Coordinates of N, CA, C and O and ligand atoms in Angstrom, one line a residue:
X1 N -1.6 7.7 -14.9 CA -2.4 7.4 -13.6 C -1.9 6.1 -13.0 O -1.8 5.1 -13.7
X2 N -1.6 6.0 -11.7 CA -1.2 4.8 -11.1 C -2.4 3.9 -10.8 O -3.5 4.3 -11.0
X3 N -2.1 2.7 -10.3 CA -3.1 1.7 -10.1 C -3.9 2.0 -8.8 O -5.0 1.5 -8.7
X4 N -3.3 2.7 -7.9 CA -3.9 3.0 -6.6 C -4.0 4.5 -6.4 O -3.1 5.2 -6.7
X5 N -5.1 4.9 -5.9 CA -5.3 6.3 -5.5 C -5.5 6.5 -4.0 O -6.3 5.9 -3.4
X6 N -4.6 7.3 -3.4 CA -4.7 7.6 -2.0 C -5.3 9.0 -1.9 O -4.8 10.0 -2.5
X7 N -6.3 9.1 -1.1 CA -7.0 10.4 -0.9 C -7.0 10.7 0.6 O -7.6 10.0 1.4
X8 N -6.3 11.8 0.9 CA -6.2 12.1 2.4 C -6.8 13.4 2.7 O -6.9 14.3 1.9
X9 N -7.3 13.5 4.0 CA -7.7 14.8 4.5 C -6.9 15.0 5.8 O -6.8 14.1 6.6
X10 N -6.4 16.2 6.0 CA -5.4 16.4 7.1 C -5.5 17.8 7.6 O -5.5 18.8 6.8
X11 N -5.7 18.0 8.9 CA -5.9 19.4 9.4 C -4.5 20.0 9.9 O -4.3 21.2 9.7
X12 N -3.7 19.2 10.5 CA -2.4 19.7 11.0 C -1.2 19.0 10.3 O -0.1 19.3 10.7
X13 N -1.5 18.2 9.3 CA -0.4 17.7 8.5 C 0.0 16.2 8.8 O 0.7 15.6 8.1
X14 N -0.5 15.7 9.9 CA -0.1 14.3 10.3 C -0.6 13.3 9.2 O 0.2 12.5 8.8
X15 N -1.8 13.4 8.8 CA -2.4 12.4 7.9 C -1.7 12.6 6.5 O -1.4 11.6 5.8
X16 N -1.4 13.8 6.2 CA -0.7 14.1 4.9 C 0.7 13.4 4.9 O 1.1 12.7 4.0
X17 N 1.4 13.6 6.0 CA 2.8 13.0 6.1 C 2.8 11.5 6.1 O 3.6 10.9 5.4
X18 N 1.8 10.9 6.8 CA 1.7 9.5 6.9 C 1.3 8.9 5.5 O 1.7 7.9 5.0
X19 N 0.4 9.7 4.8 CA 0.0 9.3 3.5 C 1.2 9.3 2.5 O 1.2 8.5 1.6
X20 N 2.1 10.2 2.7 CA 3.3 10.3 1.8 C 4.1 9.0 2.1 O 4.7 8.4 1.1
X21 N 4.2 8.7 3.3 CA 5.0 7.4 3.7 C 4.3 6.2 3.0 O 5.0 5.3 2.5
X22 N 3.0 6.2 3.0 CA 2.2 5.1 2.4 C 2.5 5.1 0.9 O 2.8 4.0 0.4
X23 N 2.4 6.2 0.3 CA 2.7 6.3 -1.2 C 4.1 5.8 -1.5 O 4.3 5.0 -2.4
X24 N 5.1 6.2 -0.7 CA 6.5 5.8 -0.9 C 6.6 4.3 -0.7 O 7.4 3.6 -1.4
X25 N 5.9 3.7 0.2 CA 5.9 2.3 0.5 C 5.4 1.5 -0.7 O 5.9 0.4 -1.0
X26 N 4.4 2.0 -1.4 CA 3.9 1.3 -2.6 C 4.8 1.6 -3.8 O 4.9 0.8 -4.7
X27 N 5.5 2.7 -3.7 CA 6.3 3.2 -4.8 C 5.4 4.3 -5.6 O 4.2 4.0 -5.8
X28 N 6.1 5.4 -5.9 CA 5.3 6.5 -6.5 C 4.7 6.2 -7.8 O 3.7 6.8 -8.2
X29 N 5.2 5.2 -8.5 CA 4.7 4.8 -9.8 C 3.4 4.0 -9.6 O 2.6 3.8 -10.5
X30 N 3.2 3.4 -8.4 CA 2.1 2.5 -8.2 C 0.9 3.2 -7.5 O -0.2 2.7 -7.5
X31 N 1.2 4.3 -6.8 CA 0.1 5.0 -6.0 C 0.2 6.5 -6.2 O 1.3 7.1 -6.1
X32 N -0.9 7.1 -6.6 CA -1.0 8.6 -6.7 C -1.6 9.1 -5.3 O -2.4 8.4 -4.7
X33 N -1.1 10.3 -5.0 CA -1.6 10.9 -3.7 C -2.4 12.2 -4.0 O -2.0 13.0 -4.8
X34 N -3.6 12.2 -3.4 CA -4.5 13.4 -3.7 C -5.0 13.9 -2.3 O -5.4 13.1 -1.4
X35 N -5.0 15.3 -2.2 CA -5.6 15.9 -1.1 C -7.1 15.9 -1.3 O -7.6 16.5 -2.4
X36 N -8.0 15.4 -0.4 CA -9.4 15.3 -0.7 C -10.0 16.7 -0.8 O -11.0 16.9 -1.4
X37 N -9.3 17.7 -0.2 CA -9.8 19.1 -0.3 C -9.7 19.6 -1.7 O -10.5 20.6 -2.0
X38 N -8.9 19.0 -2.6 CA -8.8 19.5 -4.0 C -9.2 18.5 -5.0 O -8.8 18.5 -6.1
X39 N -10.0 17.5 -4.5 CA -10.4 16.4 -5.4 C -11.8 16.5 -5.9 O -12.7 17.0 -5.2
X40 N -12.0 16.2 -7.2 CA -13.4 16.1 -7.7 C -13.8 14.7 -7.8 O -13.0 13.8 -7.8
X41 N -15.1 14.5 -8.0 CA -15.7 13.1 -8.0 C -15.1 12.3 -9.1 O -14.8 11.1 -9.0
X42 N -14.9 13.0 -10.3 CA -14.4 12.2 -11.5 C -13.0 11.6 -11.2 O -12.7 10.5 -11.6
X43 N -12.2 12.4 -10.5 CA -10.8 11.9 -10.3 C -10.9 10.7 -9.4 O -10.2 9.7 -9.7
X44 N -11.6 10.7 -8.4 CA -11.7 9.6 -7.4 C -12.3 8.4 -8.2 O -11.8 7.3 -8.0
X45 N -13.3 8.6 -9.0 CA -14.0 7.5 -9.7 C -13.1 6.7 -10.6 O -13.4 5.6 -10.9
X46 N -12.0 7.4 -11.1 CA -11.1 6.7 -12.1 C -10.4 5.5 -11.5 O -9.9 4.6 -12.2
X47 N -10.2 5.5 -10.1 CA -9.5 4.4 -9.5 C -10.4 3.2 -9.1 O -11.5 3.4 -8.5
X48 N -9.9 2.0 -9.2 CA -10.6 0.8 -8.7 C -10.0 0.4 -7.4 O -10.6 -0.3 -6.6
X49 N -8.7 0.8 -7.1 CA -8.1 0.5 -5.8 C -7.8 1.8 -5.1 O -7.1 2.7 -5.6
X50 N -8.5 2.0 -4.0 CA -8.5 3.3 -3.3 C -8.1 3.1 -1.9 O -8.4 2.1 -1.2
X51 N -7.4 4.1 -1.4 CA -7.1 4.3 0.0 C -7.6 5.6 0.5 O -7.3 6.6 -0.1
X52 N -8.5 5.6 1.5 CA -9.0 6.8 2.1 C -8.2 7.0 3.4 O -8.3 6.1 4.3
X53 N -7.6 8.2 3.5 CA -6.8 8.4 4.7 C -7.4 9.6 5.4 O -7.6 10.7 4.8
X54 N -7.8 9.5 6.7 CA -8.6 10.5 7.4 C -8.1 10.5 8.8 O -7.7 9.5 9.4
X55 N -8.2 11.7 9.4 CA -8.0 11.8 10.9 C -9.3 12.0 11.6 O -10.3 12.3 10.9
X56 N -9.3 11.8 12.9 CA -10.5 11.9 13.7 C -10.5 13.2 14.5 O -9.5 13.5 15.1
X57 N -11.6 13.9 14.4 CA -11.7 15.2 15.1 C -12.9 15.3 15.9 O -13.8 14.4 15.8
X58 N -13.1 16.4 16.6 CA -14.3 16.6 17.5 C -14.3 15.5 18.5 O -13.3 15.2 19.2
X59 N -15.4 14.7 18.6 CA -15.4 13.5 19.4 C -15.8 12.4 18.4 O -17.0 12.0 18.3
X60 N -14.9 11.9 17.7 CA -15.1 10.8 16.8 C -15.6 11.2 15.4 O -16.2 10.4 14.7
X61 N -15.4 12.4 15.0 CA -15.9 12.9 13.7 C -14.8 12.8 12.6 O -13.6 12.7 12.9
X62 N -15.3 12.9 11.4 CA -14.4 13.0 10.2 C -13.6 14.3 10.2 O -14.2 15.4 10.6
X63 N -12.4 14.3 9.8 CA -11.6 15.5 9.5 C -12.4 16.4 8.6 O -13.2 15.9 7.7
X64 N -12.3 17.7 8.7 CA -13.1 18.7 8.0 C -13.2 18.5 6.5 O -14.3 18.6 5.9
X65 N -12.1 18.3 5.8 CA -12.1 18.2 4.4 C -12.8 17.0 3.9 O -13.5 16.9 2.9
X66 N -12.6 15.9 4.7 CA -13.3 14.7 4.4 C -14.8 14.8 4.7 O -15.7 14.3 4.0
X67 N -15.1 15.6 5.7 CA -16.5 15.8 6.0 C -17.2 16.6 4.9 O -18.3 16.3 4.5
X68 N -16.5 17.6 4.3 CA -17.0 18.3 3.2 C -17.3 17.4 2.0 O -18.2 17.6 1.2
X69 N -16.3 16.5 1.7 CA -16.4 15.7 0.5 C -17.4 14.5 0.7 O -18.0 14.0 -0.3
X70 N -17.7 14.1 1.9 CA -18.5 12.9 2.3 C -19.8 12.8 1.5 O -20.0 11.7 0.9
X71 N -20.6 13.9 1.4 CA -21.9 13.7 0.6 C -21.7 13.3 -0.8 O -22.5 12.6 -1.4
X72 N -20.5 13.6 -1.4 CA -20.2 13.2 -2.8 C -20.1 11.7 -3.0 O -20.3 11.2 -4.1
X73 N -19.8 11.0 -1.9 CA -19.6 9.6 -2.0 C -20.9 8.9 -2.5 O -20.9 7.9 -3.3
X74 N -22.0 9.5 -2.1 CA -23.3 8.9 -2.5 C -23.6 8.9 -4.0 O -24.4 8.2 -4.4
X75 N -22.8 9.7 -4.7 CA -23.0 9.8 -6.2 C -22.1 8.8 -6.9 O -22.1 8.8 -8.1
X76 N -21.3 8.1 -6.2 CA -20.3 7.2 -6.8 C -20.7 5.7 -6.7 O -21.2 5.3 -5.6
X77 N -20.6 5.0 -7.8 CA -20.9 3.6 -7.8 C -19.6 2.9 -7.4 O -18.7 2.9 -8.1
X78 N -19.6 2.2 -6.2 CA -18.4 1.6 -5.7 C -18.3 0.1 -6.1 O -17.4 -0.6 -5.7
X79 N -19.3 -0.4 -6.9 CA -19.2 -1.8 -7.4 C -17.9 -2.0 -8.1 O -17.5 -1.3 -9.0
X80 N -17.2 -3.1 -7.7 CA -16.0 -3.4 -8.3 C -14.8 -2.7 -7.7 O -13.6 -2.9 -8.2
X81 N -15.0 -1.7 -6.8 CA -13.9 -1.0 -6.3 C -13.5 -1.6 -4.9 O -14.4 -1.9 -4.1
X82 N -12.2 -1.6 -4.7 CA -11.7 -2.0 -3.4 C -11.2 -0.8 -2.6 O -10.5 0.0 -3.2
X83 N -11.6 -0.7 -1.4 CA -11.2 0.5 -0.6 C -10.7 0.1 0.7 O -11.2 -0.7 1.5
X84 N -9.5 0.7 1.0 CA -8.9 0.5 2.4 C -8.9 1.8 3.1 O -8.6 2.9 2.4
X85 N -9.1 1.9 4.3 CA -9.1 3.1 5.1 C -8.0 3.2 6.1 O -7.8 2.2 6.9
X86 N -7.2 4.2 6.1 CA -6.2 4.5 7.1 C -6.7 5.6 7.9 O -7.1 6.7 7.4
X87 N -6.8 5.5 9.3 CA -7.3 6.5 10.1 C -6.4 6.9 11.2 O -5.8 6.0 11.9
X88 N -6.2 8.2 11.4 CA -5.3 8.7 12.5 C -6.2 9.1 13.7 O -7.3 9.6 13.5
X89 N -5.7 8.8 14.8 CA -6.3 9.1 16.1 C -5.3 9.3 17.2 O -4.1 9.1 17.0
X90 N -5.8 9.5 18.4 CA -4.9 9.7 19.5 C -5.5 8.9 20.7 O -6.5 9.3 21.3
X91 N -4.9 7.7 21.0 CA -5.5 6.8 22.0 C -5.3 7.3 23.4 O -6.1 7.0 24.3
X92 N -4.4 8.2 23.6 CA -4.1 8.7 25.0 C -5.2 9.7 25.4 O -5.7 9.7 26.5
X93 N -5.4 10.7 24.5 CA -6.3 11.8 24.8 C -7.8 11.6 24.4 O -8.7 12.2 24.9
X94 N -8.0 10.6 23.5 CA -9.4 10.3 23.1 C -9.7 8.8 23.1 O -10.0 8.2 22.2
X95 N -9.5 8.2 24.3 CA -9.6 6.7 24.5 C -11.0 6.2 24.3 O -11.2 5.0 24.1
X96 N -12.0 7.1 24.3 CA -13.4 6.7 24.1 C -13.9 6.9 22.7 O -15.1 6.5 22.4
X97 N -13.1 7.6 21.9 CA -13.5 7.8 20.5 C -12.4 7.5 19.5 O -12.2 8.1 18.5
X98 N -11.6 6.5 20.0 CA -10.3 6.3 19.3 C -10.5 5.9 17.8 O -11.1 4.9 17.5
X99 N -10.0 6.8 16.9 CA -10.0 6.5 15.5 C -11.4 6.2 14.9 O -11.6 5.4 14.0
X100 N -12.4 6.9 15.5 CA -13.8 6.6 15.1 C -14.1 7.0 13.7 O -15.1 6.5 13.1
X101 N -13.3 7.9 13.1 CA -13.6 8.4 11.8 C -13.6 7.2 10.8 O -14.3 7.3 9.7
X102 N -12.8 6.2 11.1 CA -12.6 5.1 10.1 C -13.9 4.5 9.7 O -14.2 4.3 8.6
X103 N -14.7 4.2 10.8 CA -15.9 3.4 10.5 C -17.0 4.2 9.7 O -17.8 3.6 9.0
X104 N -16.9 5.5 9.8 CA -17.8 6.4 9.0 C -17.6 6.1 7.5 O -18.5 6.0 6.7
X105 N -16.3 6.0 7.2 CA -16.0 5.8 5.7 C -16.2 4.3 5.3 O -16.7 4.0 4.3
X106 N -15.8 3.4 6.2 CA -15.9 2.0 5.8 C -17.4 1.6 5.6 O -17.8 0.8 4.7
X107 N -18.2 2.1 6.6 CA -19.6 1.7 6.5 C -20.3 2.3 5.2 O -21.1 1.7 4.6
X108 N -19.9 3.5 4.9 CA -20.4 4.2 3.7 C -20.0 3.5 2.4 O -20.8 3.2 1.5
X109 N -18.7 3.1 2.3 CA -18.3 2.4 1.2 C -19.0 1.0 1.0 O -19.5 0.7 -0.1
X110 N -19.2 0.3 2.1 CA -19.9 -1.0 2.1 C -21.3 -0.8 1.6 O -21.9 -1.5 0.8
X111 N -22.0 0.3 2.2 CA -23.4 0.6 1.8 C -23.5 0.9 0.3 O -24.5 0.6 -0.3
X112 N -22.5 1.5 -0.3 CA -22.5 1.8 -1.7 C -22.0 0.7 -2.6 O -21.7 1.0 -3.8
X113 N -21.8 -0.4 -2.1 CA -21.4 -1.6 -2.9 C -19.9 -1.9 -3.1 O -19.5 -2.8 -3.8
X114 N -19.1 -1.1 -2.4 CA -17.6 -1.3 -2.5 C -17.2 -2.4 -1.6 O -17.9 -2.9 -0.7
X115 N -16.0 -2.9 -1.8 CA -15.4 -4.0 -1.0 C -14.3 -3.3 -0.1 O -13.4 -2.7 -0.6
X116 N -14.5 -3.4 1.2 CA -13.6 -2.9 2.2 C -12.5 -3.9 2.4 O -12.8 -5.0 2.7
X117 N -11.2 -3.5 2.2 CA -10.1 -4.4 2.5 C -9.2 -3.8 3.5 O -9.3 -2.6 3.8
X118 N -8.2 -4.6 4.0 CA -7.2 -4.0 4.8 C -7.4 -4.0 6.3 O -6.8 -3.2 7.0
X119 N -8.3 -4.9 6.9 CA -8.5 -4.9 8.3 C -7.2 -5.3 9.0 O -6.3 -6.0 8.5
X120 N -7.1 -4.8 10.3 CA -5.8 -5.1 11.1 C -6.2 -5.4 12.5 O -7.4 -5.1 12.9
X121 N -5.3 -6.0 13.2 CA -5.6 -6.4 14.6 C -5.5 -5.1 15.6 O -4.7 -4.2 15.3
X122 N -6.3 -5.2 16.6 CA -6.2 -4.1 17.6 C -5.1 -4.3 18.6 O -4.8 -3.4 19.4
X123 N -4.3 -5.4 18.5 CA -3.2 -5.6 19.4 C -2.2 -4.5 19.3 O -1.9 -4.1 18.2
X124 N -1.7 -4.1 20.4 CA -0.6 -3.1 20.4 C -1.1 -1.7 20.6 O -0.3 -0.7 20.8
X125 N -2.4 -1.5 20.6 CA -3.1 -0.2 20.9 C -3.7 -0.3 22.3 O -4.1 -1.4 22.8
X126 N -3.8 0.9 23.0 CA -4.4 0.9 24.3 C -5.5 2.0 24.3 O -5.2 3.2 24.3
X127 N -6.8 1.6 24.3 CA -7.9 2.5 24.3 C -9.1 1.9 25.0 O -9.1 0.6 25.3
X128 N -10.1 2.6 25.3 CA -11.3 2.1 26.0 C -12.4 1.7 25.0 O -12.9 0.6 25.0
X129 N -12.7 2.6 24.1 CA -13.8 2.4 23.1 C -13.4 2.9 21.7 O -12.9 4.0 21.6
X130 N -13.7 2.1 20.7 CA -13.5 2.6 19.3 C -14.6 2.0 18.5 O -14.8 0.8 18.4
X131 N -15.4 2.8 17.8 CA -16.5 2.3 16.9 C -15.8 1.6 15.7 O -16.5 0.8 15.0
X132 N -14.6 1.8 15.5 CA -13.9 1.2 14.3 C -13.4 -0.2 14.6 O -12.8 -0.8 13.7
X133 N -13.5 -0.6 15.9 CA -13.0 -1.9 16.3 C -14.1 -2.9 16.5 O -15.1 -2.6 17.2
X134 N -14.0 -4.1 15.9 CA -15.0 -5.1 16.1 C -14.3 -6.5 16.1 O -13.5 -6.8 15.2
X135 N -14.7 -7.3 17.1 CA -14.1 -8.6 17.2 C -12.6 -8.6 17.1 O -12.0 -9.4 16.4
X136 N -12.0 -7.7 17.8 CA -10.5 -7.7 17.8 C -9.8 -7.1 16.6 O -8.6 -7.2 16.5
X137 N -10.6 -6.5 15.7 CA -10.0 -6.0 14.5 C -10.5 -4.6 14.2 O -11.7 -4.2 14.5
X138 N -9.6 -3.8 13.7 CA -10.0 -2.5 13.1 C -10.4 -2.8 11.6 O -9.8 -3.6 11.0
X139 N -11.3 -2.0 11.1 CA -11.7 -2.2 9.7 C -10.6 -1.8 8.7 O -10.7 -2.2 7.6
X140 N -9.6 -1.1 9.2 CA -8.5 -0.7 8.3 C -7.3 -0.5 9.2 O -7.1 -1.2 10.2
X141 N -6.4 0.4 8.8 CA -5.2 0.6 9.6 C -5.3 1.9 10.4 O -5.7 2.9 9.9
X142 N -5.0 1.8 11.7 CA -5.0 2.9 12.6 C -3.6 3.4 12.9 O -2.7 2.6 13.2
X143 N -3.3 4.7 12.7 CA -2.0 5.2 13.0 C -2.2 6.3 14.1 O -3.1 7.1 14.0
X144 N -1.3 6.3 15.1 CA -1.4 7.3 16.2 C -0.1 8.0 16.2 O 0.9 7.6 16.8
X145 N 0.0 9.2 15.6 CA 1.2 10.0 15.6 C 1.4 10.7 16.9 O 2.5 11.2 17.1
X146 N 0.4 10.8 17.7 CA 0.5 11.5 19.0 C 1.2 10.7 20.1 O 2.0 11.2 20.8
X147 N 0.8 9.4 20.1 CA 1.4 8.6 21.2 C 2.1 7.4 20.8 O 2.7 6.7 21.7
X148 N 2.1 7.0 19.5 CA 2.8 5.8 19.1 C 3.5 6.0 17.7 O 3.5 5.1 16.9
X149 N 4.1 7.2 17.6 CA 4.7 7.5 16.2 C 5.8 6.6 15.9 O 6.1 6.3 14.8
X150 N 6.4 6.0 17.0 CA 7.5 5.1 16.8 C 7.1 3.8 16.1 O 7.9 3.0 15.5
X151 N 5.8 3.5 16.1 CA 5.3 2.3 15.5 C 4.8 2.5 14.0 O 4.4 1.5 13.4
X152 N 4.7 3.7 13.6 CA 4.1 4.1 12.3 C 4.8 3.4 11.1 O 4.1 2.7 10.3
X153 N 6.1 3.4 11.0 CA 6.7 2.9 9.8 C 6.5 1.4 9.7 O 6.2 0.9 8.6
X154 N 6.6 0.7 10.8 CA 6.4 -0.8 10.8 C 4.9 -1.1 10.5 O 4.7 -2.0 9.7
X155 N 4.0 -0.3 11.0 CA 2.6 -0.6 10.7 C 2.3 -0.4 9.3 O 1.6 -1.2 8.6
X156 N 2.9 0.7 8.7 CA 2.6 0.9 7.3 C 3.3 -0.2 6.4 O 2.6 -0.7 5.5
X157 N 4.5 -0.6 6.8 CA 5.2 -1.6 6.0 C 4.4 -2.9 5.9 O 4.2 -3.5 4.9
X158 N 3.8 -3.3 7.1 CA 3.1 -4.6 7.1 C 1.8 -4.5 6.4 O 1.4 -5.4 5.6
X159 N 1.1 -3.3 6.5 CA -0.2 -3.1 5.8 C 0.0 -3.1 4.3 O -0.8 -3.7 3.6
X160 N 1.0 -2.4 3.9 CA 1.2 -2.3 2.4 C 1.5 -3.7 1.8 O 1.0 -4.0 0.7
X161 N 2.2 -4.5 2.5 CA 2.5 -5.9 2.0 C 1.1 -6.6 1.8 O 0.9 -7.3 0.8
X162 N 0.2 -6.5 2.8 CA -1.1 -7.2 2.7 C -1.9 -6.5 1.6 O -2.7 -7.2 0.9
X163 N -1.9 -5.2 1.5 CA -2.7 -4.6 0.5 C -2.3 -4.9 -0.9 O -3.1 -4.9 -1.9
X164 N -1.0 -5.1 -1.1 CA -0.5 -5.4 -2.5 C -1.3 -6.6 -3.0 O -1.7 -6.7 -4.2
X165 N -1.5 -7.7 -2.1 CA -2.3 -8.8 -2.6 C -3.7 -8.5 -2.7 O -4.4 -8.9 -3.6
X166 N -4.3 -7.7 -1.7 CA -5.7 -7.4 -1.8 C -6.1 -6.6 -3.0 O -7.2 -6.8 -3.5
X167 N -5.2 -5.8 -3.5 CA -5.4 -4.9 -4.6 C -5.2 -5.6 -6.0 O -5.4 -5.0 -7.0
X168 N -4.7 -6.9 -5.9 CA -4.4 -7.6 -7.2 C -5.7 -7.9 -8.0 O -6.7 -8.2 -7.4
Ligands
FMN1 C1 -9.6 19.0 18.9 C2 -9.1 17.6 18.6 C3 -10.0 16.6 18.6 C4 -9.6 15.3 18.3 N1 -10.6 14.2 18.4 C5 -10.1 13.0 18.3 C6 -11.0 11.9 18.5 O1 -12.2 12.0 18.7 N2 -10.5 10.6 18.4 C7 -9.2 10.4 18.1 O2 -8.8 9.2 18.0 N3 -8.3 11.4 17.9 C8 -8.8 12.7 18.0 N4 -7.9 13.7 17.8 C9 -6.5 13.4 17.4 C10 -6.2 13.6 15.9 O3 -6.9 12.7 15.1 C11 -4.7 13.4 15.7 O4 -4.0 14.4 16.3 C12 -4.3 13.3 14.2 O5 -3.0 12.9 14.1 C13 -4.5 14.6 13.5 O6 -4.2 14.4 12.1 P1 -4.2 15.6 11.0 O7 -3.2 16.6 11.4 O8 -3.9 14.9 9.7 O9 -5.6 16.2 11.0 C14 -8.3 15.0 18.0 C15 -7.3 16.1 18.0 C16 -7.8 17.4 18.3 C17 -6.7 18.5 18.3

């Protein structure tokens, strides 16, 4: 088992593909990749360094597989666990709900005693409202494969560098 567990939920494959990039950026020996649709509570609980990767659906909702798993989080003690959230969204078509799924996970983790790591600046994105943004920061990393896919690799590279220290 690697030191970091990445747990993704993906409906059309974008979050899965970006999570694979994330895993490769850490190195496959350092990070395991799990589809949240096939994950049990015990598997997730084994990791102290976690990345939750989720896309935003509906109007600011969690992706379906993450929505199904969500009630299980309440049974996990997050004390001593560090959790970073990567959220996919589409700022052009959903500028009023941009990447809102992120905050659903970060608030839940914080409520359950976990430490949320990996906030990033909102600079470089263009949207009207996002519940995931506060004081010029997103609570984690936002990726937009629909309108800014050219920025994805660089965003991941920078985030992974910062998470390496946060997860130490
Ligand atoms: C029906 C529908 C609803 C969506 N709702 C939102 C939304 O509320 N906020 C947002 O930022 N993106 C929204 N998106 C964009 C998706 O989050 C984005 O396309 C994402 O890359 C999908 O990732 P996935 O294939 O891993 O599920 C929506 C997309 C669709 C098709």
